[in-house]
Amino acid sequence: MITIKVCVGSSCYLKGASEVIQCLEQLIDCHGVKHDVVLKGSFCMDRCTDEGVTLKICDHHHQEVAPETVSELFYSEVLGKRKGSG
């Protein structure tokens, strides 16, 4: 099981957390991995940056994530790990 936590604290929310979540929901649905991926919201992860959203995939934090960049991260960190574990 792969867990993705997206920061929804005020700073990340203003930087597009809801759009990042929508993109992740679409990617999870599109690739049929609903049973393999858990998507959660999380309040501040204490990793605020000037640009983008913070999220955590398993134990790895990713900063400055935007709706335009989340798919690349999903392919490498979620689908890549899922293929490697099977």
C-alpha positions as a LaTeX table, in Angstrom:
\begin{tabular}{lrrr}
\hline
Residue & $x$ (\AA) & $y$ (\AA) & $z$ (\AA) \\
\hline
Met1 & 0.00 & 0.00 & 0.00 \\
Ile2 & 1.31 & 3.43 & $-0.96$ \\
Thr3 & 0.19 & 6.41 & 1.13 \\
Ile4 & 0.18 & 9.93 & $-0.27$ \\
Lys5 & $-0.34$ & 12.79 & 2.19 \\
Val6 & $-0.98$ & 16.24 & 0.74 \\
Cys7 & $-0.51$ & 19.26 & 2.96 \\
Val8 & $-3.73$ & 21.25 & 3.21 \\
Gly9 & $-2.41$ & 23.80 & 5.69 \\
Ser10 & $-3.15$ & 27.43 & 4.87 \\
Ser11 & 0.08 & 28.10 & 2.95 \\
Cys12 & $-0.16$ & 24.97 & 0.77 \\
Tyr13 & $-3.90$ & 25.44 & 0.34 \\
Leu14 & $-3.30$ & 28.91 & $-1.09$ \\
Lys15 & $-0.61$ & 27.48 & $-3.39$ \\
Gly16 & $-2.97$ & 24.94 & $-4.97$ \\
Ala17 & $-3.31$ & 21.93 & $-2.68$ \\
Ser18 & $-6.91$ & 21.33 & $-3.76$ \\
Glu19 & $-5.87$ & 21.25 & $-7.43$ \\
Val20 & $-3.00$ & 18.87 & $-6.64$ \\
Ile21 & $-5.45$ & 16.60 & $-4.81$ \\
Gln22 & $-7.85$ & 16.68 & $-7.77$ \\
Cys23 & $-5.01$ & 15.72 & $-10.12$ \\
Leu24 & $-3.96$ & 12.87 & $-7.84$ \\
Glu25 & $-7.55$ & 11.61 & $-7.59$ \\
Gln26 & $-7.79$ & 11.58 & $-11.40$ \\
Leu27 & $-4.45$ & 9.78 & $-11.77$ \\
Ile28 & $-5.40$ & 7.17 & $-9.17$ \\
Asp29 & $-8.73$ & 6.57 & $-10.91$ \\
Cys30 & $-7.27$ & 6.61 & $-14.44$ \\
His31 & $-4.60$ & 4.03 & $-13.59$ \\
Gly32 & $-6.94$ & 1.81 & $-11.56$ \\
Val33 & $-4.85$ & 1.87 & $-8.39$ \\
Lys34 & $-7.56$ & 2.77 & $-5.87$ \\
His35 & $-6.85$ & $-0.42$ & $-3.93$ \\
Asp36 & $-3.10$ & 0.20 & $-3.85$ \\
Val37 & $-2.95$ & 3.93 & $-3.03$ \\
Val38 & $-4.34$ & 5.85 & $-0.06$ \\
Leu39 & $-4.71$ & 9.61 & $-0.54$ \\
Lys40 & $-4.93$ & 11.71 & 2.63 \\
Gly41 & $-4.89$ & 15.35 & 3.60 \\
Ser42 & $-2.53$ & 16.55 & 6.30 \\
Phe43 & $-2.17$ & 19.82 & 8.12 \\
Cys44 & 1.15 & 21.62 & 8.05 \\
Met45 & 4.16 & 19.36 & 7.53 \\
Asp46 & 6.58 & 22.13 & 8.58 \\
Arg47 & 8.21 & 22.20 & 5.15 \\
Cys48 & 6.69 & 25.35 & 3.69 \\
Thr49 & 8.32 & 26.87 & 0.64 \\
Asp50 & 7.69 & 30.00 & $-1.37$ \\
Glu51 & 6.17 & 28.04 & $-4.25$ \\
Gly52 & 4.08 & 24.92 & $-4.54$ \\
Val53 & 2.57 & 22.35 & $-2.27$ \\
Thr54 & 4.26 & 19.85 & 0.05 \\
Leu55 & 3.29 & 16.22 & $-0.10$ \\
Lys56 & 4.63 & 12.98 & 1.29 \\
Ile57 & 4.70 & 9.68 & $-0.58$ \\
Cys58 & 5.45 & 6.86 & 1.83 \\
Asp59 & 8.40 & 8.31 & 3.77 \\
His60 & 9.63 & 10.83 & 1.20 \\
His61 & 8.67 & 14.51 & 1.27 \\
His62 & 8.28 & 16.41 & $-1.97$ \\
Gln63 & 8.10 & 20.19 & $-2.00$ \\
Glu64 & 7.00 & 22.78 & $-4.52$ \\
Val65 & 4.56 & 20.37 & $-6.19$ \\
Ala66 & 2.11 & 21.95 & $-8.60$ \\
Pro67 & $-0.82$ & 20.57 & $-10.63$ \\
Glu68 & 1.46 & 20.76 & $-13.68$ \\
Thr69 & 4.18 & 18.63 & $-12.07$ \\
Val70 & 2.22 & 16.15 & $-9.96$ \\
Ser71 & 1.69 & 13.63 & $-12.78$ \\
Glu72 & 5.45 & 13.16 & $-13.31$ \\
Leu73 & 5.88 & 12.61 & $-9.58$ \\
Phe74 & 2.96 & 10.15 & $-9.56$ \\
Tyr75 & 4.42 & 8.12 & $-12.42$ \\
Ser76 & 7.87 & 7.86 & $-10.85$ \\
Glu77 & 7.02 & 7.60 & $-7.16$ \\
Val78 & 3.70 & 5.73 & $-7.21$ \\
Leu79 & 3.43 & 3.68 & $-10.37$ \\
Gly80 & 7.18 & 3.01 & $-10.39$ \\
Lys81 & 7.15 & 1.73 & $-6.80$ \\
Arg82 & 4.00 & $-0.29$ & $-7.42$ \\
Lys83 & 5.59 & $-2.08$ & $-10.39$ \\
Gly84 & 8.78 & $-2.66$ & $-8.43$ \\
Ser85 & 6.91 & $-4.31$ & $-5.56$ \\
Gly86 & 5.01 & $-6.86$ & $-7.63$ \\
\hline
\end{tabular}
